[in-house]
Short mmCIF file of C-alpha atoms and ligand atoms in Angstrom, two decimals:
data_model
loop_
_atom_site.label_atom_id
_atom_site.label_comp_id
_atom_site.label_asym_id
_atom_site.label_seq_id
_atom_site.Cartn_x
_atom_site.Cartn_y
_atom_site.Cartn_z
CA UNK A 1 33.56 23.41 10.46
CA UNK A 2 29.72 23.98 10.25
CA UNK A 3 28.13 21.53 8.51
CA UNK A 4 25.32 24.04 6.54
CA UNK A 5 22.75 21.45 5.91
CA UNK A 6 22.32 21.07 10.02
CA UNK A 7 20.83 24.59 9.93
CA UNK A 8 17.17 25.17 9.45
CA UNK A 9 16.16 28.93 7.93
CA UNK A 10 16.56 30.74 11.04
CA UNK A 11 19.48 28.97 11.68
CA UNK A 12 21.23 29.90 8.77
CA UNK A 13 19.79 33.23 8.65
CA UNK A 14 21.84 33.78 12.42
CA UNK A 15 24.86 32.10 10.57
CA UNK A 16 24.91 34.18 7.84
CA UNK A 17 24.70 37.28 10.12
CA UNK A 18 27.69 36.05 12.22
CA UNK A 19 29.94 36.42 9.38
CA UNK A 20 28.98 39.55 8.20
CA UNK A 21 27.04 39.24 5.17
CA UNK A 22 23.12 41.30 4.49
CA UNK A 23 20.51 39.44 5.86
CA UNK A 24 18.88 38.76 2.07
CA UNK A 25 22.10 35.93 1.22
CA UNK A 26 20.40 33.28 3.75
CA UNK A 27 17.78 32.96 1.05
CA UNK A 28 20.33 33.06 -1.89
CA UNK A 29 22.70 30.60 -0.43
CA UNK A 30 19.67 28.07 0.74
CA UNK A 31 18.07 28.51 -3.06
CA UNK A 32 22.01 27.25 -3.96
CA UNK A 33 22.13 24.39 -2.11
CA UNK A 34 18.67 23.02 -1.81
CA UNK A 35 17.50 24.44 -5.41
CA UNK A 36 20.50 24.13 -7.89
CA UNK A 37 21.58 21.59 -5.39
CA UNK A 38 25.85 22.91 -5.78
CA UNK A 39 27.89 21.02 -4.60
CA UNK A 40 30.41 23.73 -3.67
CA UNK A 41 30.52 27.11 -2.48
CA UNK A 42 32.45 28.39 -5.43
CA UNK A 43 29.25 27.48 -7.36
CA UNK A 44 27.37 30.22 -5.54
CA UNK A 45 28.58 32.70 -8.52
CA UNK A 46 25.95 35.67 -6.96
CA UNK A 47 27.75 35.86 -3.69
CA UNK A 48 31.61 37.99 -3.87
CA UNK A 49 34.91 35.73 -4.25
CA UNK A 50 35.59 37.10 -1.06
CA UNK A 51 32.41 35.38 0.31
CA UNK A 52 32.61 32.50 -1.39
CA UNK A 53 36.38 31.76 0.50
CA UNK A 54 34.86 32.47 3.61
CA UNK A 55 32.08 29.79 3.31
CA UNK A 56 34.34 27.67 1.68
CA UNK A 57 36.58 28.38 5.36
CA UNK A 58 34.08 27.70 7.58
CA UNK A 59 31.26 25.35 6.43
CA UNK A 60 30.93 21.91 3.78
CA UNK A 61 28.34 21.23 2.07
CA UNK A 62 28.35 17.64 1.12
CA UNK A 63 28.30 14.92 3.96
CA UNK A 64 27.43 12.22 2.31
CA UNK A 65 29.25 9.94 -0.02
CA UNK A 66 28.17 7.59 -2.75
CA UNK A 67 29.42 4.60 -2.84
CA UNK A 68 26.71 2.12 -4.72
CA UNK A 69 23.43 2.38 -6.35
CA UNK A 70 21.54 -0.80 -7.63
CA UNK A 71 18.70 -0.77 -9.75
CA UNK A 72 15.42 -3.17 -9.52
CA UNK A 73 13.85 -4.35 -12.52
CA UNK A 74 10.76 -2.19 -11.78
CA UNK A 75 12.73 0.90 -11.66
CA UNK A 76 13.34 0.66 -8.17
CA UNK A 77 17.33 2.53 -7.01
CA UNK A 78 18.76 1.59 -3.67
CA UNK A 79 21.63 3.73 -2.84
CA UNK A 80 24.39 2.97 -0.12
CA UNK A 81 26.29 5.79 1.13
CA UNK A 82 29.44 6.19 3.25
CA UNK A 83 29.14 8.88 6.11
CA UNK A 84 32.39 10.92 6.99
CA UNK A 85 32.83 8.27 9.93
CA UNK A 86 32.96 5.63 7.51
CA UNK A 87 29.90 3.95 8.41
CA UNK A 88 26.93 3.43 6.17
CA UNK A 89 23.30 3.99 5.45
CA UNK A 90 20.71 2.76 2.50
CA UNK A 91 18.05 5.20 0.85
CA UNK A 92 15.37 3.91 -1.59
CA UNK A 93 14.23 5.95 -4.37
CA UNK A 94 10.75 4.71 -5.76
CA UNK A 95 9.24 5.70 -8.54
CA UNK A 96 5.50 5.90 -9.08
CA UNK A 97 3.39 7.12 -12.15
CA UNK A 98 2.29 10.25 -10.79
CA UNK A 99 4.85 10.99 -7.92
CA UNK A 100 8.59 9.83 -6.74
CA UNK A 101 8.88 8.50 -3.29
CA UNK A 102 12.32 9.02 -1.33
CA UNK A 103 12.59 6.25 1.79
CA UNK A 104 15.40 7.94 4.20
CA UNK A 105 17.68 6.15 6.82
CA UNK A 106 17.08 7.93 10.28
CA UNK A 107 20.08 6.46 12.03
CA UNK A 108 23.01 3.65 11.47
CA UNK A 109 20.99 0.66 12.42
CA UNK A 110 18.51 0.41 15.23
CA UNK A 111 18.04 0.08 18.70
CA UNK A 112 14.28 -0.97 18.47
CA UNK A 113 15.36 -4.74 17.87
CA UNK A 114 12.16 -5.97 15.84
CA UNK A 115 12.30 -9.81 15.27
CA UNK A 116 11.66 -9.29 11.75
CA UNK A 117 13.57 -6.56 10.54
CA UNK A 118 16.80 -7.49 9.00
CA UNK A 119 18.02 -3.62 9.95
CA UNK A 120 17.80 -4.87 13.57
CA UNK A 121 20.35 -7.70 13.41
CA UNK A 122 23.51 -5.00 13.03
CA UNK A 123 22.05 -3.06 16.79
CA UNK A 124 22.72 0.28 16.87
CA UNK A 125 25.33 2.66 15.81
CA UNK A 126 24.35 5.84 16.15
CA UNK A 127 21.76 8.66 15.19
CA UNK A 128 21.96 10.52 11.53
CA UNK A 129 22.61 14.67 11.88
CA UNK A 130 20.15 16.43 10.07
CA UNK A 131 22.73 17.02 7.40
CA UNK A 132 23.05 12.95 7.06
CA UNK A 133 19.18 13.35 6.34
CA UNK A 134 18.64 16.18 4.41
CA UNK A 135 21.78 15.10 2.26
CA UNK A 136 20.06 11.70 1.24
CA UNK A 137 17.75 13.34 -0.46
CA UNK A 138 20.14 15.83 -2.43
CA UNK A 139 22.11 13.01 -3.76
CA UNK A 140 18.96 10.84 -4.97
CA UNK A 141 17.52 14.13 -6.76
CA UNK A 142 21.21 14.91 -8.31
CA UNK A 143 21.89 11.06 -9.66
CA UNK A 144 17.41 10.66 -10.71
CA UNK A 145 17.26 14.09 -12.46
CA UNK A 146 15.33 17.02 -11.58
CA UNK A 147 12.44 15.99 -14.42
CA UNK A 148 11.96 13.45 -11.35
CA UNK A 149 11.44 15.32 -8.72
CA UNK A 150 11.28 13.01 -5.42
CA UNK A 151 7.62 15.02 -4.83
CA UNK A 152 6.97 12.25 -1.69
CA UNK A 153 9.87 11.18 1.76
CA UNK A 154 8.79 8.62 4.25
CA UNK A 155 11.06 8.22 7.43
CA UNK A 156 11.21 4.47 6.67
CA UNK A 157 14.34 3.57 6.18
CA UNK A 158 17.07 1.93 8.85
CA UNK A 159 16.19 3.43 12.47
CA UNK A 160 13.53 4.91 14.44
CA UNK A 161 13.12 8.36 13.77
CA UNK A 162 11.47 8.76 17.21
CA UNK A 163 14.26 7.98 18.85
CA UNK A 164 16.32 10.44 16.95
CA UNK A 165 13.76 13.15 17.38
CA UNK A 166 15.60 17.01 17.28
CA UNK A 167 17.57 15.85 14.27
CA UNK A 168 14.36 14.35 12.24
CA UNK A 169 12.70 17.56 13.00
CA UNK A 170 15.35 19.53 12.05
CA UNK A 171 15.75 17.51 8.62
CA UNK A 172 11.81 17.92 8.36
CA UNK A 173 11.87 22.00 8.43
CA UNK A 174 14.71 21.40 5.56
CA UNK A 175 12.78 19.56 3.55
CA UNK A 176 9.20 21.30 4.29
CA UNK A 177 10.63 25.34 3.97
CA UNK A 178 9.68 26.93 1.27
CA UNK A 179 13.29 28.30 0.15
CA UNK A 180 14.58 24.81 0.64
CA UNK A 181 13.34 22.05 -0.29
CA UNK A 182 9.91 23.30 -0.46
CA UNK A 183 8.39 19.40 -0.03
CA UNK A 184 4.51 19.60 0.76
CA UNK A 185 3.93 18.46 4.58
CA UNK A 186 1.27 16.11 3.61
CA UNK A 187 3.83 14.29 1.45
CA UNK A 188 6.14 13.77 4.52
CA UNK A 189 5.73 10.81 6.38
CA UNK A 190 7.34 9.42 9.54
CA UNK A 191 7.28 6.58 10.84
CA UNK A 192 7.03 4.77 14.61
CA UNK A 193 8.07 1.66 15.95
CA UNK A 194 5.38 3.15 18.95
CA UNK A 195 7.91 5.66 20.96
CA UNK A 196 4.95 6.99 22.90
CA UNK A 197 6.68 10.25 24.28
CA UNK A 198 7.83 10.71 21.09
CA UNK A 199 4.44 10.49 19.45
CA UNK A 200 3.74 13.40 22.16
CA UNK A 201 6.30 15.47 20.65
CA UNK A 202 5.54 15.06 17.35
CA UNK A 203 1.77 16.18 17.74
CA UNK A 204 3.05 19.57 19.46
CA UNK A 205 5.87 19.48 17.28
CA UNK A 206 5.53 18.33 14.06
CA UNK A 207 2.27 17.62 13.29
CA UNK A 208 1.91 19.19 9.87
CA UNK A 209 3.58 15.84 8.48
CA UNK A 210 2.18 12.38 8.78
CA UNK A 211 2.18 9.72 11.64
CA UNK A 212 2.62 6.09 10.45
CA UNK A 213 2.81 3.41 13.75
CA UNK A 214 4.21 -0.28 13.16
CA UNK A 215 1.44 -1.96 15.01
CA UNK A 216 1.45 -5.30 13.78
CA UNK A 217 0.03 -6.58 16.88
CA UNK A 218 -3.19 -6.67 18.56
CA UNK A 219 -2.43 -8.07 21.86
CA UNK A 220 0.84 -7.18 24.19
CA UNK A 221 1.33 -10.72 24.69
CA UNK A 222 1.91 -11.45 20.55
CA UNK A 223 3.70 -8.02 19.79
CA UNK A 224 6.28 -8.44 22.61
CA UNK A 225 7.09 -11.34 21.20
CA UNK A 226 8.03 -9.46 17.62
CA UNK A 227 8.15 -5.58 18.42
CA UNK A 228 10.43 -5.77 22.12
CA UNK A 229 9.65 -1.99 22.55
CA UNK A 230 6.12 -3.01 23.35
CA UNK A 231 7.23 -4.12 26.98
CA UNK A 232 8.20 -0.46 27.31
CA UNK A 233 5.20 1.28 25.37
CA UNK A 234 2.48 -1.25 25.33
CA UNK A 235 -0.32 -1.38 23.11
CA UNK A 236 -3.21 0.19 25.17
CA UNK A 237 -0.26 3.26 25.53
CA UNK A 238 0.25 3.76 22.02
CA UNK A 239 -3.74 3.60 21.01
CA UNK A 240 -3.90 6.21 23.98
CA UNK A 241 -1.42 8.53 22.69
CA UNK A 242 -3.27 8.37 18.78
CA UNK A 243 -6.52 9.33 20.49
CA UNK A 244 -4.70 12.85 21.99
CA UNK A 245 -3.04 13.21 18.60
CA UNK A 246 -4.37 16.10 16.29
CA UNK A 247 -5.51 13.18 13.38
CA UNK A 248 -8.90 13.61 11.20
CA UNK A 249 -10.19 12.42 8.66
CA UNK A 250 -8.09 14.66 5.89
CA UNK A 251 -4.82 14.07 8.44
CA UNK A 252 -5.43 10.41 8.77
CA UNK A 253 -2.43 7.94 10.92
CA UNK A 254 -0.99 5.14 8.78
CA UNK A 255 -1.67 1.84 10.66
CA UNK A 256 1.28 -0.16 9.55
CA UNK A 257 1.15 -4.35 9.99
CA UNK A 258 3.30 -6.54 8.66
CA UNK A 259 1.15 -9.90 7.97
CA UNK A 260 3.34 -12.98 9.43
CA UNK A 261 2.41 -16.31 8.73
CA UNK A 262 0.07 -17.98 11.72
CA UNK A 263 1.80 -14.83 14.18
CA UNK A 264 -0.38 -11.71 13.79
CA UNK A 265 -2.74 -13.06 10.65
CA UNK A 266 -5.80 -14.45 11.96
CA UNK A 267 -9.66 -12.85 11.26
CA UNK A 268 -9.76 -12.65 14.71
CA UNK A 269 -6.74 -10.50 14.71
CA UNK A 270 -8.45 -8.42 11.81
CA UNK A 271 -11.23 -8.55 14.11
CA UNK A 272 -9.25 -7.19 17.52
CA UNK A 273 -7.20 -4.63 15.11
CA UNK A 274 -10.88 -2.87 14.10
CA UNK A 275 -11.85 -2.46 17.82
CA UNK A 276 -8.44 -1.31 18.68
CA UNK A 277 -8.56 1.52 15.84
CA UNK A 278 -12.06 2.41 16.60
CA UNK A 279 -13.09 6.28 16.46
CA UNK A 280 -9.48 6.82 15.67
CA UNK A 281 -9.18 8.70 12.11
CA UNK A 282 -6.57 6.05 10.21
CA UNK A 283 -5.92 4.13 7.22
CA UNK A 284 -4.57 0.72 7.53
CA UNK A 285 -1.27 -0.40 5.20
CA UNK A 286 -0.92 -3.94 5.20
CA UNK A 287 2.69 -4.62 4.67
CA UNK A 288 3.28 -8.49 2.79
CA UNK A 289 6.40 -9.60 5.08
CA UNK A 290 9.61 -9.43 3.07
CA UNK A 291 11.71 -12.40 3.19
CA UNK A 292 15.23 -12.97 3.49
CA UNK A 293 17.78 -16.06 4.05
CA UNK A 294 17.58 -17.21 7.79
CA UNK A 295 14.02 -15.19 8.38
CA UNK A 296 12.54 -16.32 10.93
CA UNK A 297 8.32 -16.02 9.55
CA UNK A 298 6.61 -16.65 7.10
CA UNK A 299 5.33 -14.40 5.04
CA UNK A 300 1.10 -14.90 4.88
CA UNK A 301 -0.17 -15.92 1.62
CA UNK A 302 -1.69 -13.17 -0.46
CA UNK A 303 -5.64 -14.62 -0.15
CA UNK A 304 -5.07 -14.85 3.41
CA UNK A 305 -3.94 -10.65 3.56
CA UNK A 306 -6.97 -10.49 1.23
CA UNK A 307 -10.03 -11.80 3.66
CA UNK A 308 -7.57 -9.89 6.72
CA UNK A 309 -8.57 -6.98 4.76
CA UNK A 310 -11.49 -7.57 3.63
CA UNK A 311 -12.43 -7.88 7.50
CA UNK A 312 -11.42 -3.99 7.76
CA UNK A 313 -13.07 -3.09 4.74
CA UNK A 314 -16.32 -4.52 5.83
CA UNK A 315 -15.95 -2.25 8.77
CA UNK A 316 -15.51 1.15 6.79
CA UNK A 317 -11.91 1.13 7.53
CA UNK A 318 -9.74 2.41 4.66
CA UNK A 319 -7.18 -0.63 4.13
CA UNK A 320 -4.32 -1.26 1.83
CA UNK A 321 -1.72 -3.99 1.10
CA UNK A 322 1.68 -2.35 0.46
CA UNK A 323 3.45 -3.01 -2.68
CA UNK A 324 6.68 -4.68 -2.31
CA UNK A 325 9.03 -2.60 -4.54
CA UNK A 326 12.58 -3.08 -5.32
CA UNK A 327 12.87 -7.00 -4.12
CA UNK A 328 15.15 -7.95 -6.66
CA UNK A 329 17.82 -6.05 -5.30
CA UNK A 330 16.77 -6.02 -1.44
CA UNK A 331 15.16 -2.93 -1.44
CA UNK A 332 12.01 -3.51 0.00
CA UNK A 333 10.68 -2.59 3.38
CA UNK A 334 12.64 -4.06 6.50
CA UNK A 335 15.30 -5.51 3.65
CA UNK A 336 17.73 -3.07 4.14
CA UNK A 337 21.16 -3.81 5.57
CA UNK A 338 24.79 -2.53 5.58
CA UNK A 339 26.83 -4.53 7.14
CA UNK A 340 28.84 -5.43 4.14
CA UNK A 341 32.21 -3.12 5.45
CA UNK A 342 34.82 -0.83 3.83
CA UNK A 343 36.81 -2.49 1.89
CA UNK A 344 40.88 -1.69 3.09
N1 SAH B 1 11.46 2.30 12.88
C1 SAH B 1 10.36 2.75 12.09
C2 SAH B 1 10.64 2.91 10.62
C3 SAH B 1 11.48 1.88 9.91
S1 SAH B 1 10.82 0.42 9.24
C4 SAH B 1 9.16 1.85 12.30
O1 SAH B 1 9.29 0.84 12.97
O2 SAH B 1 8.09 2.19 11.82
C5 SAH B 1 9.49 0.74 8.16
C6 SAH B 1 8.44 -0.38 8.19
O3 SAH B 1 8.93 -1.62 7.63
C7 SAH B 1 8.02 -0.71 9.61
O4 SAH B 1 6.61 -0.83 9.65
C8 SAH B 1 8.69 -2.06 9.83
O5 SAH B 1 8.08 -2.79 10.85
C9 SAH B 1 8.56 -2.71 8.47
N2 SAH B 1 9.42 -3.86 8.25
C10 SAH B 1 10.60 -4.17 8.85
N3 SAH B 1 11.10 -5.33 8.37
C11 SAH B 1 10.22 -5.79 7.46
C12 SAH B 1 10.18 -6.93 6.60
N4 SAH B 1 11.17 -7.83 6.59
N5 SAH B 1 9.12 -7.07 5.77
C13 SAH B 1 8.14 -6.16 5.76
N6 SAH B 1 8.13 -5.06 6.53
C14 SAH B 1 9.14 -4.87 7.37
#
């Protein structure tokens, strides 16, 4: 059985040809499922009966399956869905004025082990297919509506998409072709826990969609101690490989930091972060640490993320503290967790 959302355009375009049909249906059968979205081949009421069966034969078009959506009080949705394996993921849809922002799960948990991150505390599973991916954001669009069109996906969810590379590429030229889902590049973003080689890749790769690197360090000694990856790509490493990436100022890298309490907060941490950044073209998201039961930091008080950024600021660097969205129902960033199992 193919699954037909692993297949880019040329992809489908050979798989198409191996059973037979004119060249021209690739198009019509992506405009089905990544346009009108179908959720069967049946659906597909330009293509012949007789082609129809023989899709219907060999490939499925659904992978995903929904199994709980909550709502936040600021109009945050946090979907949980059940894979064909039985295990499960989280997506986040977020709606802004202007735009709708789709956070997708890269893989079931994650290997990167941040101290913080309550993703981290389940390990690692295993990576997402491009169908897994892709599929997320088919379901959020069906269940939202298509007056709101998710216009915006970040590579945020659980996992490292670095770490999962050929299948977040794969799920990026879905979502970034023009007869699929037709996304702008520059509203793409994925991000890094700092997989140098990976960062390589992407800049040969996949550089038409934004970088976004969880720093929240400024010295190897203090992010070893909440990022355990750093022992394997260290700091001066990962500033190395953002100088050889293709970044300016219109193709900027997010900066991510998450502001702990008395950890990674200090001015002179403000003050270490501007040197490290220097000359490279990026904007800076401060992230306010999300809480949970048994956390163990502090999230730093909002004055104190104020003077951390006003410490950028008065160093022309473009800063921003992250809103946290979608709290109320553990939605927000590094809050996401499935270990609640299937019932029997
Ligand atoms: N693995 C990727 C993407 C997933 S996490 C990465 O590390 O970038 C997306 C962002 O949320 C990362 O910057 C991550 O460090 C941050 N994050 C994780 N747990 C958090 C928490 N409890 N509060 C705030 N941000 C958190």
């Amino acid at each position: 059985m193919v699954e037909i959302k692993n297949l880019n355009m040329d992809e489908l375009k050979e798989f198409v040809k191996e059973l037979g049909f004119e060249p021209y249906r690739a198009k019509q059968i992506a405009q089905w499922l990544y346009k009108k979205r179908v959720k069967s081949f049946d659906e597909m009421t330009n293509l012949s009966k007789r082609a129809r069966e023989l899709l219907s034969r060999k490939a499925r078009i659904d992978v995903l399956k929904t199994v709980k959506v909550e709502e936040s009080s600021d109009g945050t949705r946090k979907y949980l869905f059940e894979l064909s394996d039985g295990n499960r993921i989280e997506s986040v849809f977020i709606p802004e004025k202007d735009w709708n922002t789709l956070c997708v799960s890269t893989q079931v948990g994650c290997p990167a082990g941040c101290k913080f991150c309550l993703t981290a505390k389940d390990g690692f599973t295993r990576n997402l297919t491009a169908a897994e991916i892709v599929d997320q954001y088919i379901h959020v669009q069906r269940d939202v509506g298509e007056e709101r069109r998710i216009s915006n996906v970040v590579f945020m969810g659980m996992g490292e998409p670095l770490l999962n590379f050929d299948n977040v590429k794969k799920a990026v030229e879905i979502m970034t072709h023009r007869d699929m889902l037709d996304l702008s590049t520059r509203k793409v973003t994925v991000s890094t826990v700092g997989v140098v080689p990976g960062i390589d890749r992407m800049a040969k790769e996949m550089n038409k969609v934004k970088l976004a690197v969880s720093l929240h360090a400024t010295t190897d000694e203090q992010r070893e101690k909440i990022v355990p990856l750093n022992r394997k790509w260290p700091i001066g490493e990962i500033m190395r490989a953002l100088r050889r990436y293709p970044a300016d100022n219109n193709r900027r890298i997010m900066i991510e930091y998450v502001m702990l309490k008395g950890v990674n907060d200090s001015l002179e941490d403000a003050r270490r972060l501007v040197k490290l950044i220097k000359g490279i073209p990026v904007k800076v998201n401060l992230i306010p640490f999300n809480s949970y039961p048994g956390a163990p930091f502090q999230p730093t008080p909002r004055e104190d993320i104020e003077k951390f950024q006003k410490v950028l600021w008065d160093h022309n660097i473009a800063a921003f503290i992250r809103d946290s969205r979608g709290q109320d129902i553990s939605a927000a960033c590094g809050m996401l967790r499935t270990k609640e199992k299937k019932s029997a």
